[in-house]
Amino acid sequence: MANPHPYVYFGDQIVAAEAATLGVASSAVLYGLSVYTVFPVHVDAGAASPAPTAFRLDDHYRRLEESCKIIGIDQFTQEWDFGRFRTAVSTLIAQNAPRTDVFVRATVHVVESIPGTRVRGCAIAVSMFVYDAVPIVPQDGMRLKSSPWRRIPDNAIPSRAKVNGAYVNSVLAKQDAIDSGYDDCVFLDGNGHVCELSAANIFLVRNGTLITPDVSCDILDGINRRTVLTLATEDGIPVVERTVDLTELYIADEVFVTGTSSGAAPVVEVDGRLVADGIPGPISQSLRKRHHAALRTDDVHGWVTELTA
Ligand code: PMP
């Protein structure tokens, strides 16, 4: 991971990173029974009033709540609300005082020890840590490989919930792609339809229309996916959310991906086939610029939250 910062939120306080540990017998460790989100914090080190800002913090909080609800982690909403979350994030950022943009990973862990495979009523602990905002995929044109591993379906472990344990599915597929010389994978579902990457949503452009798998295609309902759909609509680009075949990626005019850790990054090759002429296309490039700007300043949608400790 890119440069973890020294202070961590854990157990309702800020502690040194080494002190934030989970028990080996906790459900979080035994079963991967934790849910999380990652959001960007922008720091304008040159600005007169350099209050850091978080992008779509309330949406990230809501998705964390929804992940808990899906999995049955009922103690989170008993103990937390958005105000508490925002204060914890602000305090953590103030303590670490980053000089450049960072990501914050906030996790709700089930910390009950040896409870057996159950969840309701189990004790939780929230952790948050900060690290440099370094993208996890190339930003100038990445190469994707369709995965031999299928995406976990909604009726097994739902992709719509960000469950730590489910990320073994992503690890298998991403490692396979890397081992084969690619940058990331394209997950397909059991019927061969396109889902998403290991940790990003996917879009294609065909005849000027922006197309992306809909939210019932075993994907995470990505916050950057929603952002790009909004920006594209505002720019007058027709948008369609529907089932996508793998071969549609092969003949697309443009392909790009979105995610907190990926940005809005163009794809130039899928399964050994160039996307169009292998150069990032105009719609990908313009949405990439719009997305990049929205992360930092946004007066229109209310997407940016100032973090004042
Ligand atoms: N899909 C998966 C599986 C992910 O892990 C992520 C990263 N959180 C995304 C999509 C993109 O989601 P977001 O835009 O909210 O970061």
Tab-separated table of C-alpha atoms and ligand atoms in Angstrom:
chain	number	residue	atom	x	y	z
A	1	MET	CA	0.000	0.000	0.000
A	2	ALA	CA	1.117	3.520	-0.745
A	3	ASN	CA	2.630	5.082	2.367
A	4	PRO	CA	0.255	4.486	5.298
A	5	HIS	CA	0.075	7.539	7.577
A	6	PRO	CA	1.032	7.179	11.257
A	7	TYR	CA	-2.296	7.757	13.054
A	8	VAL	CA	-5.323	5.506	12.880
A	9	TYR	CA	-8.863	5.766	14.254
A	10	PHE	CA	-9.700	2.669	16.270
A	11	GLY	CA	-11.930	2.014	19.282
A	12	ASP	CA	-13.267	5.586	19.334
A	13	GLN	CA	-9.855	7.194	19.558
A	14	ILE	CA	-6.836	8.132	17.499
A	15	VAL	CA	-3.946	5.752	18.117
A	16	ALA	CA	-0.579	4.971	16.567
A	17	ALA	CA	-1.040	2.589	13.610
A	18	GLU	CA	0.838	-0.229	15.400
A	19	ALA	CA	-1.658	-0.082	18.300
A	20	ALA	CA	-4.742	-0.696	16.116
A	21	THR	CA	-4.965	-4.486	16.156
A	22	LEU	CA	-7.744	-7.069	15.937
A	23	GLY	CA	-7.853	-10.274	17.961
A	24	VAL	CA	-6.925	-13.484	16.145
A	25	ALA	CA	-10.195	-15.036	17.386
A	26	SER	CA	-12.423	-12.160	16.178
A	27	SER	CA	-15.030	-12.764	13.464
A	28	ALA	CA	-13.325	-10.080	11.382
A	29	VAL	CA	-10.179	-12.196	11.246
A	30	LEU	CA	-11.828	-15.630	11.224
A	31	TYR	CA	-14.426	-14.958	8.513
A	32	GLY	CA	-13.437	-11.633	6.928
A	33	LEU	CA	-16.586	-10.347	8.640
A	34	SER	CA	-16.023	-6.626	8.131
A	35	VAL	CA	-17.488	-4.107	5.711
A	36	TYR	CA	-15.691	-1.031	4.414
A	37	THR	CA	-15.512	1.936	2.129
A	38	VAL	CA	-12.641	4.016	0.730
A	39	PHE	CA	-13.023	7.701	-0.095
A	40	PRO	CA	-10.647	10.415	-1.299
A	41	VAL	CA	-9.625	13.475	0.695
A	42	HIS	CA	-8.261	16.395	-1.284
A	43	VAL	CA	-5.593	18.587	0.273
A	44	ASP	CA	-4.680	21.870	-1.368
A	45	ALA	CA	-1.321	22.493	0.271
A	46	GLY	CA	-0.870	25.804	-1.580
A	47	ALA	CA	-4.241	27.308	-0.641
A	48	ALA	CA	-4.633	30.146	1.859
A	49	SER	CA	-7.208	28.177	3.827
A	50	PRO	CA	-6.193	24.574	3.262
A	51	ALA	CA	-9.193	22.812	4.835
A	52	PRO	CA	-9.101	19.293	3.380
A	53	THR	CA	-12.252	18.120	1.599
A	54	ALA	CA	-13.799	14.653	1.323
A	55	PHE	CA	-15.652	13.531	-1.818
A	56	ARG	CA	-19.251	12.297	-1.409
A	57	LEU	CA	-18.681	11.499	2.252
A	58	ASP	CA	-22.391	11.134	2.993
A	59	ASP	CA	-22.790	8.646	0.123
A	60	HIS	CA	-19.864	6.607	1.404
A	61	TYR	CA	-21.380	6.614	4.876
A	62	ARG	CA	-24.757	5.525	3.526
A	63	ARG	CA	-23.157	2.682	1.559
A	64	LEU	CA	-21.345	1.542	4.712
A	65	GLU	CA	-24.683	1.497	6.543
A	66	GLU	CA	-26.257	-0.442	3.666
A	67	SER	CA	-23.408	-2.980	3.660
A	68	CYS	CA	-23.992	-3.508	7.395
A	69	LYS	CA	-27.717	-3.907	6.829
A	70	ILE	CA	-27.248	-6.496	4.065
A	71	ILE	CA	-24.798	-8.544	6.141
A	72	GLY	CA	-26.749	-8.142	9.389
A	73	ILE	CA	-24.178	-6.087	11.316
A	74	ASP	CA	-26.847	-4.388	13.423
A	75	GLN	CA	-24.672	-2.691	16.021
A	76	PHE	CA	-23.317	-0.090	13.582
A	77	THR	CA	-26.470	1.998	13.241
A	78	GLN	CA	-27.097	1.582	16.990
A	79	GLU	CA	-23.749	3.226	17.758
A	80	TRP	CA	-23.013	5.485	14.784
A	81	ASP	CA	-24.535	8.272	12.734
A	82	PHE	CA	-23.178	10.506	9.985
A	83	GLY	CA	-22.216	13.286	12.432
A	84	ARG	CA	-20.034	10.932	14.463
A	85	PHE	CA	-18.490	9.547	11.271
A	86	ARG	CA	-17.681	12.986	9.904
A	87	THR	CA	-16.111	14.091	13.194
A	88	ALA	CA	-13.973	10.942	13.346
A	89	VAL	CA	-12.764	11.487	9.766
A	90	SER	CA	-12.020	15.169	10.417
A	91	THR	CA	-10.076	14.412	13.607
A	92	LEU	CA	-8.078	11.672	11.900
A	93	ILE	CA	-7.169	13.916	8.966
A	94	ALA	CA	-6.213	16.785	11.293
A	95	GLN	CA	-3.975	14.464	13.310
A	96	ASN	CA	-2.144	13.091	10.263
A	97	ALA	CA	-2.067	16.531	8.560
A	98	PRO	CA	-1.418	15.170	5.039
A	99	ARG	CA	0.287	17.495	2.551
A	100	THR	CA	-1.064	15.738	-0.538
A	101	ASP	CA	-4.289	13.963	-1.502
A	102	VAL	CA	-5.018	10.824	0.496
A	103	PHE	CA	-7.481	7.957	0.641
A	104	VAL	CA	-9.274	7.017	3.858
A	105	ARG	CA	-10.343	3.414	4.377
A	106	ALA	CA	-13.134	3.126	6.950
A	107	THR	CA	-14.090	-0.354	8.132
A	108	VAL	CA	-16.712	-1.789	10.461
A	109	HIS	CA	-15.262	-4.969	11.966
A	110	VAL	CA	-17.199	-7.624	13.841
A	111	VAL	CA	-14.873	-8.100	16.791
A	112	GLU	CA	-16.775	-10.716	18.770
A	113	SER	CA	-14.439	-13.626	19.544
A	114	ILE	CA	-15.232	-17.218	18.447
A	115	PRO	CA	-18.979	-16.561	18.107
A	116	GLY	CA	-19.502	-19.160	15.367
A	117	THR	CA	-20.849	-18.176	11.975
A	118	ARG	CA	-23.435	-15.609	12.997
A	119	VAL	CA	-23.533	-11.855	13.101
A	120	ARG	CA	-26.613	-10.276	14.715
A	121	GLY	CA	-25.930	-8.610	18.044
A	122	CYS	CA	-22.151	-9.134	17.747
A	123	ALA	CA	-19.817	-6.366	18.966
A	124	ILE	CA	-18.191	-4.085	16.389
A	125	ALA	CA	-15.182	-1.780	16.180
A	126	VAL	CA	-14.677	0.919	13.551
A	127	SER	CA	-11.221	1.562	12.114
A	128	MET	CA	-10.052	4.250	9.720
A	129	PHE	CA	-6.626	4.678	8.226
A	130	VAL	CA	-5.094	7.116	5.764
A	131	TYR	CA	-2.677	6.518	2.886
A	132	ASP	CA	-1.341	8.436	-0.103
A	133	ALA	CA	-3.803	8.651	-2.993
A	134	VAL	CA	-1.810	6.650	-5.523
A	135	PRO	CA	-3.970	5.042	-8.264
A	136	ILE	CA	-3.967	1.234	-8.340
A	137	VAL	CA	-4.204	1.001	-12.144
A	138	PRO	CA	-2.323	2.779	-14.972
A	139	GLN	CA	-3.927	6.127	-15.821
A	140	ASP	CA	-2.748	6.397	-19.429
A	141	GLY	CA	-4.370	3.269	-20.877
A	142	MET	CA	-4.718	-0.065	-19.114
A	143	ARG	CA	-4.942	-3.609	-20.443
A	144	LEU	CA	-7.666	-5.929	-19.159
A	145	LYS	CA	-8.125	-9.694	-19.224
A	146	SER	CA	-11.488	-11.411	-18.817
A	147	SER	CA	-11.223	-13.605	-15.762
A	148	PRO	CA	-11.671	-17.382	-15.526
A	149	TRP	CA	-13.061	-16.630	-12.036
A	150	ARG	CA	-16.766	-15.715	-11.980
A	151	ARG	CA	-18.116	-12.741	-9.977
A	152	ILE	CA	-19.796	-13.824	-6.754
A	153	PRO	CA	-23.554	-13.577	-7.427
A	154	ASP	CA	-25.921	-11.471	-5.334
A	155	ASN	CA	-27.420	-14.632	-3.815
A	156	ALA	CA	-24.004	-15.883	-2.606
A	157	ILE	CA	-22.045	-12.867	-1.331
A	158	PRO	CA	-23.591	-9.672	-2.708
A	159	SER	CA	-21.162	-7.389	-4.575
A	160	ARG	CA	-23.373	-4.456	-3.563
A	161	ALA	CA	-22.086	-4.906	0.018
A	162	LYS	CA	-18.379	-4.162	0.455
A	163	VAL	CA	-17.560	-7.200	2.566
A	164	ASN	CA	-13.868	-7.759	3.276
A	165	GLY	CA	-14.092	-11.552	2.970
A	166	ALA	CA	-15.635	-11.291	-0.504
A	167	TYR	CA	-12.477	-9.603	-1.778
A	168	VAL	CA	-10.798	-13.009	-2.032
A	169	ASN	CA	-12.822	-13.223	-5.275
A	170	SER	CA	-11.136	-10.003	-6.473
A	171	VAL	CA	-7.686	-11.199	-5.370
A	172	LEU	CA	-8.033	-14.428	-7.397
A	173	ALA	CA	-9.098	-12.583	-10.540
A	174	LYS	CA	-6.619	-9.705	-10.274
A	175	GLN	CA	-3.691	-12.039	-9.581
A	176	ASP	CA	-4.650	-14.152	-12.584
A	177	ALA	CA	-4.664	-11.002	-14.748
A	178	ILE	CA	-1.279	-9.855	-13.411
A	179	ASP	CA	0.219	-13.334	-13.853
A	180	SER	CA	-0.901	-13.181	-17.486
A	181	GLY	CA	0.762	-9.787	-18.022
A	182	TYR	CA	-2.400	-7.619	-17.788
A	183	ASP	CA	-3.200	-4.712	-15.462
A	184	ASP	CA	-6.554	-5.952	-14.149
A	185	CYS	CA	-9.397	-8.393	-14.760
A	186	VAL	CA	-12.900	-8.119	-16.190
A	187	PHE	CA	-15.254	-10.200	-14.051
A	188	LEU	CA	-18.065	-12.015	-15.856
A	189	ASP	CA	-21.137	-13.495	-14.204
A	190	GLY	CA	-22.273	-17.119	-14.565
A	191	ASN	CA	-23.931	-16.272	-17.909
A	192	GLY	CA	-20.840	-14.591	-19.327
A	193	HIS	CA	-22.092	-11.035	-18.903
A	194	VAL	CA	-19.688	-8.278	-17.879
A	195	CYS	CA	-19.773	-7.230	-14.214
A	196	GLU	CA	-16.818	-5.074	-13.164
A	197	LEU	CA	-13.078	-5.146	-12.406
A	198	SER	CA	-11.456	-6.341	-9.186
A	199	ALA	CA	-12.129	-2.929	-7.601
A	200	ALA	CA	-13.645	-0.647	-10.256
A	201	ASN	CA	-16.752	-0.319	-12.420
A	202	ILE	CA	-16.573	-0.505	-16.201
A	203	PHE	CA	-18.052	1.627	-19.006
A	204	LEU	CA	-17.983	1.404	-22.766
A	205	VAL	CA	-18.864	3.886	-25.493
A	206	ARG	CA	-20.545	2.787	-28.714
A	207	ASN	CA	-21.767	5.240	-31.368
A	208	GLY	CA	-21.643	8.097	-28.860
A	209	THR	CA	-23.695	6.289	-26.181
A	210	LEU	CA	-22.234	5.552	-22.755
A	211	ILE	CA	-23.095	2.019	-21.613
A	212	THR	CA	-22.456	0.346	-18.259
A	213	PRO	CA	-23.763	-2.802	-16.520
A	214	ASP	CA	-26.809	-1.934	-14.406
A	215	VAL	CA	-26.799	-2.292	-10.617
A	216	SER	CA	-28.437	-5.734	-10.746
A	217	CYS	CA	-25.448	-7.188	-12.678
A	218	ASP	CA	-23.518	-8.321	-9.562
A	219	ILE	CA	-21.532	-5.090	-9.282
A	220	LEU	CA	-20.728	-2.669	-6.532
A	221	ASP	CA	-22.924	0.412	-6.906
A	222	GLY	CA	-19.783	2.536	-7.201
A	223	ILE	CA	-19.892	6.140	-6.103
A	224	ASN	CA	-17.619	7.195	-8.966
A	225	ARG	CA	-19.829	5.209	-11.346
A	226	ARG	CA	-22.801	7.284	-10.172
A	227	THR	CA	-20.696	10.445	-10.475
A	228	VAL	CA	-19.695	9.746	-14.081
A	229	LEU	CA	-23.296	8.851	-15.022
A	230	THR	CA	-24.423	12.228	-13.646
A	231	LEU	CA	-21.635	14.170	-15.379
A	232	ALA	CA	-22.248	12.407	-18.704
A	233	THR	CA	-25.976	13.139	-18.548
A	234	GLU	CA	-25.220	16.787	-17.814
A	235	ASP	CA	-22.906	16.842	-20.849
A	236	GLY	CA	-25.729	15.565	-23.064
A	237	ILE	CA	-24.152	12.120	-23.585
A	238	PRO	CA	-26.840	9.397	-23.873
A	239	VAL	CA	-26.442	6.912	-21.002
A	240	VAL	CA	-27.700	3.307	-20.884
A	241	GLU	CA	-27.443	0.942	-17.903
A	242	ARG	CA	-27.992	-2.635	-19.098
A	243	THR	CA	-26.523	-6.106	-19.437
A	244	VAL	CA	-23.228	-6.039	-21.364
A	245	ASP	CA	-21.651	-8.929	-23.306
A	246	LEU	CA	-17.879	-9.458	-23.205
A	247	THR	CA	-17.672	-9.168	-26.992
A	248	GLU	CA	-19.189	-5.682	-26.804
A	249	LEU	CA	-15.983	-4.614	-25.087
A	250	TYR	CA	-14.004	-5.994	-28.044
A	251	ILE	CA	-15.839	-3.799	-30.551
A	252	ALA	CA	-16.388	-0.718	-28.361
A	253	ASP	CA	-15.231	2.704	-29.524
A	254	GLU	CA	-14.005	3.441	-25.984
A	255	VAL	CA	-13.729	1.613	-22.665
A	256	PHE	CA	-12.894	3.129	-19.289
A	257	VAL	CA	-13.240	2.289	-15.602
A	258	THR	CA	-14.165	4.233	-12.485
A	259	GLY	CA	-13.383	3.859	-8.806
A	260	THR	CA	-11.969	5.755	-5.885
A	261	SER	CA	-8.599	4.016	-6.206
A	262	SER	CA	-8.665	3.941	-10.010
A	263	GLY	CA	-9.990	7.398	-10.893
A	264	ALA	CA	-11.697	7.487	-14.290
A	265	ALA	CA	-9.066	5.619	-16.269
A	266	PRO	CA	-9.051	4.617	-19.946
A	267	VAL	CA	-8.724	1.013	-21.169
A	268	VAL	CA	-6.768	0.428	-24.390
A	269	GLU	CA	-6.843	-3.360	-24.667
A	270	VAL	CA	-9.176	-6.219	-23.674
A	271	ASP	CA	-8.105	-9.854	-24.104
A	272	GLY	CA	-5.384	-9.034	-26.626
A	273	ARG	CA	-7.689	-6.847	-28.751
A	274	LEU	CA	-7.095	-3.106	-29.019
A	275	VAL	CA	-10.004	-0.876	-28.028
A	276	ALA	CA	-10.614	1.014	-31.320
A	277	ASP	CA	-7.135	2.216	-32.355
A	278	GLY	CA	-5.633	1.672	-28.893
A	279	ILE	CA	-5.666	5.343	-27.902
A	280	PRO	CA	-7.961	6.708	-25.133
A	281	GLY	CA	-11.045	8.204	-26.828
A	282	PRO	CA	-12.636	11.666	-26.526
A	283	ILE	CA	-15.584	10.786	-24.242
A	284	SER	CA	-13.297	8.912	-21.812
A	285	GLN	CA	-10.887	11.831	-21.803
A	286	SER	CA	-13.502	14.522	-21.256
A	287	LEU	CA	-15.297	12.570	-18.487
A	288	ARG	CA	-11.927	11.871	-16.893
A	289	LYS	CA	-11.264	15.632	-16.715
A	290	ARG	CA	-14.765	16.381	-15.407
A	291	HIS	CA	-14.450	13.645	-12.769
A	292	HIS	CA	-11.006	14.845	-11.680
A	293	ALA	CA	-12.332	18.399	-11.228
A	294	ALA	CA	-15.480	17.248	-9.365
A	295	LEU	CA	-13.365	15.403	-6.793
A	296	ARG	CA	-11.728	18.672	-5.786
A	297	THR	CA	-14.277	21.434	-6.172
A	298	ASP	CA	-17.956	21.016	-6.704
A	299	ASP	CA	-20.379	23.877	-6.164
A	300	VAL	CA	-23.201	22.296	-8.162
A	301	HIS	CA	-23.931	18.882	-6.662
A	302	GLY	CA	-22.860	19.320	-3.019
A	303	TRP	CA	-20.408	16.438	-3.386
A	304	VAL	CA	-17.534	17.995	-1.454
A	305	THR	CA	-17.486	18.144	2.367
A	306	GLU	CA	-15.010	20.385	4.217
A	307	LEU	CA	-13.277	18.557	7.034
A	308	THR	CA	-12.852	20.866	9.974
A	309	ALA	CA	-11.696	19.193	13.172
B	1	PMP	N1	-16.285	-2.359	-7.706
B	1	PMP	C1	-15.575	-2.900	-6.703
B	1	PMP	C2	-15.573	-4.381	-6.535
B	1	PMP	C3	-14.832	-2.085	-5.838
B	1	PMP	O1	-14.130	-2.618	-4.833
B	1	PMP	C4	-14.824	-0.682	-6.062
B	1	PMP	C5	-13.990	0.216	-5.180
B	1	PMP	N2	-14.644	0.593	-4.028
B	1	PMP	C6	-15.599	-0.157	-7.099
B	1	PMP	C7	-16.319	-1.026	-7.912
B	1	PMP	C8	-15.697	1.329	-7.327
B	1	PMP	O2	-16.466	1.904	-6.291
B	1	PMP	P1	-16.291	3.424	-5.868
B	1	PMP	O3	-16.490	4.226	-7.098
B	1	PMP	O4	-17.352	3.652	-4.859
B	1	PMP	O5	-14.903	3.558	-5.323
